[in-house]
Amino acid sequence: MIEITDKVKCCGCTACFNICPQKCISMQSDTEGFLYPIVDKKQCVNCGLCEKVCPILNYKPIEEKTPAAYVIRTKNQNDLMQSTSGGFSTPLAQWFFSKGGSVWTASYDDNWNVVHREFTKDDVDFSKTRGSKYVQSYLGDTYTKIQDELKKGRWVCFIGTTCQVYGLKEFLKKDYENLITVDLVCHGTPSPKLWEKYIDFQTKKYNSRITDINFRNKTYGYHSGTMMLKFENGKKYTGSARVDYMLKSFFSEIASRPSCYNCKFKQLNRVSDYTVFDCWHMGELLGKKDDDRGYTNLLVHTDKGGELLKEIAAAYEIFQVDAEKAIALDGIMVRNSATPHKDRASFYTDLDAHEMDEHIQKYIKVTSKDRLLESIKGIAYKGGLMATLRKIKG
Ligand SMILES: Cc1cc2nc3c(=O)[nH]c(=O)nc-3n(C[C@H](O)[C@H](O)[C@H](O)COP(=O)(O)OP(=O)(O)OC[C@H]3O[C@@H](n4cnc5c(N)ncnc54)[C@H](O)[C@@H]3O)c2cc1C
């Protein structure tokens, strides 16, 4: 039976929870706010299935072969601006909807928790899926429901972090022709508890309910993405990773799940059909001027993925590029795990002891200089100064 004694060895994918025939595994939050499987030993019949589906325990490296690589963006400007990079997922999702299929990916629930759920063609809420949410999403019984859909012969698309895709594949144990998976290159996921604390802090500060969230809003361009929150009282908040408490926690490598710092799944080849990651160097990759609206780097691992891409290509601007060049420029996280911040452990041990702002000031201080730079950002962006500085910095 699965027993997590070393937290580095559990990515929280839920494969064990979903496979258990006795339903005696529950996913329970630890003090940091990450979910781990806990077995009710009285109900357990020691069938061992939970260990057999664990993507970490059963990990086998895939033989390296260079995938086809593209730089891609949706032609729909509205969808592009709501997406983190080039908005790869929306036209892909539309193909599944046109086939009567479903797309399972991360969205928000009514309290802004990040949750995986099913989307079908009639869902008005699909826009909430666009954009990266830098928090570990709640999967629940997603894998079981996906298996039910696949067995009915319906088309299914699953989009998630690399470990979530590995977990799904281990759970399913067989290839389905009607399944397409997309994994996001990911340098780690902060805990839902930290996110909840952040939401609570902003709600109190603005004294209003949040009505919209975008972790990487493009108001100041793709290269200067900011957290953007809209409130019921009409107020709006934006803050870059320099000053925003959630983004700063994420990018400082202080808040990820323990397994993320030693991610098993970091390699060029994946079990997914597609891998996506940020494209910061479209200028070098495409020899084109960067319009700062965002492109996605896309790796295609399977023939099935290649065939589907041909079918949906008309919805995108799409350019084939050299995979190793794209990875060298933008994809350090394809093969490498992040190094934890020196205070990673105490950041979480201490989380309940402070309010959000106090906590950030203690561990990853936002300075007056940071705030000053942030306040002149809007002017610098409009005057073209930011683009010049970026060029000088290379
Ligand atoms: C936690 C996290 C860490 C990341 N780290 C890196 C990195 O280090 N380097 C890098 O190049 N790229 C990273 N990415 C990927 C990057 O942010 C973009 O997803 C990528 O550039 C594709 O952009 P897009 O506009 O094509 O995506 P979109 O078309 O906007 O689609 C994004 C898809 O990702 C899903 N998604 C969003 N948040 C989550 C989540 N928390 N869990 C599971 N699925 C989610 C959405 O539901 C949507 O389907 C990370 C993404 C996440 C979620």
Coordinates of N, CA and C in Angstrom, one line a residue, residues 168-285:
L168 N -2.1 10.4 -15.2 CA -3.3 10.0 -15.9 C -2.9 8.7 -16.8
K169 N -1.7 8.8 -17.4 CA -1.3 7.7 -18.3 C -1.1 6.4 -17.5
E170 N -0.5 6.6 -16.3 CA -0.3 5.4 -15.4 C -1.6 4.8 -15.0
F171 N -2.5 5.7 -14.6 CA -3.9 5.3 -14.2 C -4.6 4.5 -15.3
L172 N -4.5 5.0 -16.5 CA -5.2 4.4 -17.6 C -4.6 3.1 -18.1
K173 N -3.3 3.0 -17.9 CA -2.5 1.8 -18.2 C -2.6 1.3 -19.7
K174 N -3.4 2.0 -20.5 CA -3.4 1.6 -21.9 C -3.5 2.9 -22.8
D175 N -3.1 2.8 -24.0 CA -3.3 3.9 -24.9 C -4.7 3.9 -25.5
Y176 N -5.3 5.1 -25.6 CA -6.6 5.2 -26.2 C -6.4 6.1 -27.4
E177 N -6.9 5.7 -28.6 CA -6.8 6.5 -29.8 C -7.6 7.8 -29.7
N178 N -8.6 7.8 -28.8 CA -9.4 9.0 -28.7 C -9.0 10.0 -27.6
L179 N -7.7 9.8 -27.1 CA -7.2 10.7 -26.1 C -6.0 11.5 -26.6
I180 N -6.0 12.8 -26.3 CA -4.9 13.6 -26.6 C -4.5 14.3 -25.3
T181 N -3.2 14.3 -25.0 CA -2.7 14.9 -23.7 C -1.7 16.0 -24.1
V182 N -1.8 17.1 -23.3 CA -0.9 18.3 -23.4 C -0.3 18.5 -22.1
D183 N 1.1 18.5 -22.0 CA 1.7 18.8 -20.7 C 2.4 20.1 -20.8
L184 N 2.3 20.9 -19.7 CA 2.9 22.2 -19.6 C 4.3 22.0 -19.0
V185 N 5.3 22.6 -19.6 CA 6.6 22.6 -18.9 C 6.4 23.4 -17.7
C186 N 6.9 22.9 -16.6 CA 6.5 23.6 -15.3 C 7.7 23.6 -14.4
H187 N 7.9 24.7 -13.7 CA 9.1 24.7 -12.8 C 8.6 24.5 -11.3
G188 N 7.3 24.3 -11.2 CA 6.8 24.0 -9.8 C 5.4 24.6 -9.6
T189 N 4.7 24.0 -8.6 CA 3.4 24.5 -8.3 C 3.3 24.9 -6.8
P190 N 3.0 26.1 -6.5 CA 2.8 26.5 -5.1 C 1.5 25.9 -4.6
S191 N 1.3 25.9 -3.2 CA 0.2 25.2 -2.6 C -1.1 26.0 -2.7
P192 N -2.2 25.2 -2.8 CA -3.5 25.9 -2.7 C -3.7 26.7 -1.5
K193 N -3.1 26.3 -0.4 CA -3.2 27.1 0.9 C -2.6 28.5 0.8
L194 N -1.4 28.6 0.1 CA -0.8 29.9 -0.1 C -1.7 30.8 -1.0
W195 N -2.3 30.1 -2.0 CA -3.2 30.9 -2.9 C -4.4 31.4 -2.2
E196 N -4.9 30.6 -1.3 CA -6.1 30.9 -0.6 C -5.8 32.2 0.3
K197 N -4.6 32.1 0.9 CA -4.2 33.2 1.8 C -4.0 34.5 1.0
Y198 N -3.5 34.3 -0.2 CA -3.3 35.5 -1.1 C -4.7 36.1 -1.5
I199 N -5.6 35.2 -1.9 CA -7.0 35.7 -2.3 C -7.7 36.4 -1.1
D200 N -7.5 35.8 0.1 CA -8.1 36.4 1.3 C -7.5 37.8 1.5
F201 N -6.2 37.9 1.4 CA -5.5 39.2 1.6 C -6.0 40.2 0.6
Q202 N -6.1 39.9 -0.7 CA -6.5 40.9 -1.7 C -8.0 41.2 -1.5
T203 N -8.8 40.3 -1.1 CA -10.2 40.5 -1.0 C -10.4 41.5 0.2
K204 N -9.7 41.3 1.3 CA -9.8 42.2 2.4 C -9.3 43.6 2.1
K205 N -8.1 43.6 1.4 CA -7.5 44.9 1.0 C -8.4 45.8 0.2
Y206 N -9.1 45.1 -0.8 CA -9.9 45.9 -1.7 C -11.4 45.9 -1.3
N207 N -11.6 45.2 -0.1 CA -12.9 45.2 0.5 C -14.0 44.9 -0.5
S208 N -13.7 43.9 -1.4 CA -14.7 43.5 -2.4 C -14.4 42.1 -2.9
R209 N -15.4 41.5 -3.5 CA -15.3 40.2 -4.1 C -14.5 40.2 -5.4
I210 N -13.7 39.3 -5.7 CA -12.9 39.2 -6.9 C -13.8 38.7 -8.0
T211 N -13.8 39.4 -9.2 CA -14.6 38.9 -10.3 C -13.8 38.4 -11.5
D212 N -12.5 38.6 -11.5 CA -11.7 38.1 -12.6 C -10.2 38.1 -12.2
I213 N -9.5 37.0 -12.7 CA -8.1 36.9 -12.3 C -7.3 36.5 -13.6
N214 N -6.2 37.1 -13.8 CA -5.2 36.6 -14.8 C -3.8 36.7 -14.2
F215 N -3.1 35.6 -14.1 CA -1.8 35.6 -13.5 C -0.8 36.3 -14.4
R216 N -1.0 36.3 -15.7 CA 0.0 36.9 -16.6 C -0.7 37.8 -17.6
N217 N -1.3 38.9 -17.1 CA -2.0 39.8 -17.9 C -1.1 40.5 -18.9
K218 N -1.5 40.8 -20.1 CA -0.6 41.4 -21.1 C -0.7 42.9 -21.3
T219 N -1.3 43.6 -20.3 CA -1.4 45.0 -20.5 C -0.1 45.7 -20.8
Y220 N 1.0 45.2 -20.1 CA 2.3 45.8 -20.4 C 3.1 44.9 -21.3
G221 N 2.4 44.1 -22.1 CA 3.1 43.2 -23.0 C 3.3 41.8 -22.5
Y222 N 3.6 40.9 -23.4 CA 3.9 39.5 -23.0 C 5.1 39.4 -22.1
H223 N 6.1 40.3 -22.4 CA 7.4 40.2 -21.7 C 7.3 40.8 -20.3
S224 N 6.2 41.5 -20.0 CA 6.1 42.1 -18.6 C 4.8 41.7 -18.0
G225 N 4.4 40.4 -18.1 CA 3.1 40.0 -17.6 C 2.9 40.4 -16.1
T226 N 1.7 40.7 -15.8 CA 1.4 41.0 -14.4 C 0.2 40.2 -13.9
M227 N 0.1 40.0 -12.6 CA -1.1 39.5 -12.0 C -2.1 40.6 -12.1
M228 N -3.3 40.2 -12.6 CA -4.4 41.2 -12.7 C -5.6 40.7 -11.9
L229 N -6.2 41.4 -11.0 CA -7.4 41.1 -10.3 C -8.4 42.2 -10.6
K230 N -9.7 41.8 -10.9 CA -10.8 42.7 -10.9 C -11.7 42.5 -9.8
F231 N -12.3 43.5 -9.3 CA -13.2 43.4 -8.1 C -14.6 43.9 -8.4
E232 N -15.5 43.4 -7.6 CA -16.9 43.7 -7.8 C -17.2 45.2 -7.7
N233 N -16.4 45.9 -6.9 CA -16.6 47.4 -6.7 C -16.0 48.2 -7.8
G234 N -15.5 47.5 -8.8 CA -15.0 48.3 -10.0 C -13.5 48.5 -9.9
K235 N -12.9 48.2 -8.8 CA -11.4 48.4 -8.7 C -10.7 47.3 -9.4
K236 N -9.4 47.7 -9.8 CA -8.6 46.7 -10.5 C -7.2 46.7 -9.9
Y237 N -6.6 45.6 -9.7 CA -5.2 45.5 -9.2 C -4.3 44.9 -10.3
T238 N -3.1 45.4 -10.5 CA -2.1 44.7 -11.3 C -0.8 44.8 -10.6
G239 N 0.0 43.8 -10.7 CA 1.3 43.7 -10.0 C 2.2 42.7 -10.7
S240 N 3.4 43.1 -11.0 CA 4.3 42.2 -11.7 C 5.0 41.3 -10.6
A241 N 5.8 40.4 -11.0 CA 6.5 39.4 -10.1 C 7.5 40.2 -9.2
R242 N 7.7 41.5 -9.5 CA 8.6 42.3 -8.7 C 7.9 42.6 -7.3
V243 N 6.6 42.8 -7.4 CA 5.8 43.3 -6.3 C 4.7 42.4 -5.8
D244 N 4.2 41.6 -6.8 CA 3.0 40.8 -6.4 C 3.4 39.6 -5.6
Y245 N 2.7 39.5 -4.5 CA 3.1 38.5 -3.5 C 3.0 37.0 -4.0
M246 N 2.0 36.8 -4.8 CA 1.8 35.4 -5.3 C 2.9 35.1 -6.4
L247 N 3.0 36.0 -7.4 CA 4.0 35.8 -8.4 C 5.4 35.8 -7.9
K248 N 5.6 36.7 -6.9 CA 7.0 36.7 -6.3 C 7.3 35.4 -5.6
S249 N 6.3 34.8 -4.9 CA 6.5 33.5 -4.2 C 6.8 32.5 -5.3
F250 N 6.1 32.5 -6.4 CA 6.2 31.5 -7.4 C 7.6 31.6 -8.1
F251 N 8.0 32.8 -8.5 CA 9.2 32.9 -9.3 C 10.5 32.9 -8.3
S252 N 10.3 33.1 -7.0 CA 11.5 33.0 -6.1 C 11.8 31.6 -5.8
E253 N 11.0 30.6 -6.2 CA 11.3 29.2 -5.9 C 11.2 28.9 -4.5
I254 N 10.3 29.6 -3.8 CA 10.2 29.4 -2.3 C 8.9 28.6 -2.0
A255 N 8.0 28.4 -3.0 CA 6.7 28.0 -2.6 C 6.2 26.7 -3.3
S256 N 7.1 26.0 -4.1 CA 6.7 24.9 -4.8 C 6.6 23.6 -3.9
R257 N 5.8 22.7 -4.4 CA 5.7 21.4 -3.8 C 7.1 20.7 -3.7
P258 N 7.4 20.0 -2.6 CA 8.7 19.4 -2.5 C 9.1 18.5 -3.7
S259 N 8.2 17.8 -4.3 CA 8.6 16.9 -5.4 C 9.0 17.7 -6.7
C260 N 8.6 19.0 -6.7 CA 8.9 19.8 -7.9 C 10.4 20.1 -8.0
Y261 N 11.1 20.2 -6.9 CA 12.5 20.5 -6.9 C 13.3 19.3 -7.3
N262 N 12.7 18.2 -7.4 CA 13.4 17.0 -7.9 C 12.5 16.3 -8.8
C263 N 12.0 17.0 -9.8 CA 10.9 16.5 -10.7 C 11.4 15.3 -11.5
K264 N 10.7 14.2 -11.4 CA 11.1 13.0 -12.1 C 10.9 13.1 -13.6
F265 N 10.0 14.0 -14.0 CA 9.5 13.9 -15.4 C 10.2 14.9 -16.3
K266 N 11.3 15.5 -15.8 CA 12.0 16.4 -16.6 C 12.9 15.7 -17.7
Q267 N 12.4 15.7 -18.9 CA 13.2 15.2 -20.0 C 12.6 15.7 -21.3
L268 N 13.3 15.6 -22.3 CA 12.9 16.1 -23.6 C 11.6 15.4 -24.1
N269 N 11.7 14.1 -24.0 CA 10.5 13.3 -24.5 C 9.6 13.0 -23.4
R270 N 8.3 13.0 -23.7 CA 7.2 12.9 -22.7 C 6.2 11.9 -23.1
V271 N 5.4 11.5 -22.2 CA 4.3 10.5 -22.5 C 3.1 11.3 -23.2
S272 N 3.2 12.6 -23.2 CA 2.1 13.4 -23.8 C 2.2 13.4 -25.3
D273 N 1.1 13.9 -25.9 CA 1.2 14.2 -27.4 C 1.9 15.5 -27.7
Y274 N 1.6 16.5 -26.8 CA 2.2 17.8 -27.0 C 2.8 18.3 -25.7
T275 N 3.8 19.1 -25.8 CA 4.4 19.8 -24.6 C 4.4 21.3 -25.0
V276 N 4.0 22.2 -24.1 CA 4.0 23.6 -24.4 C 4.8 24.4 -23.4
F277 N 5.5 25.4 -23.8 CA 6.2 26.3 -22.9 C 6.3 27.7 -23.4
D278 N 6.7 28.6 -22.6 CA 6.8 30.0 -22.9 C 7.8 30.2 -24.1
C279 N 7.5 31.3 -24.9 CA 8.4 31.6 -26.0 C 8.9 33.0 -25.8
W280 N 10.0 33.2 -25.2 CA 10.5 34.6 -24.9 C 11.4 35.0 -26.1
H281 N 11.8 34.1 -26.9 CA 12.8 34.5 -28.0 C 12.3 34.3 -29.4
M282 N 11.0 34.7 -29.6 CA 10.5 34.5 -31.0 C 11.3 35.2 -32.0
G283 N 11.9 36.4 -31.6 CA 12.8 37.2 -32.5 C 13.9 36.3 -33.1
E284 N 14.6 35.7 -32.2 CA 15.8 34.8 -32.6 C 15.3 33.5 -33.3
L285 N 14.1 33.0 -32.9 CA 13.7 31.8 -33.5 C 13.1 32.0 -34.8

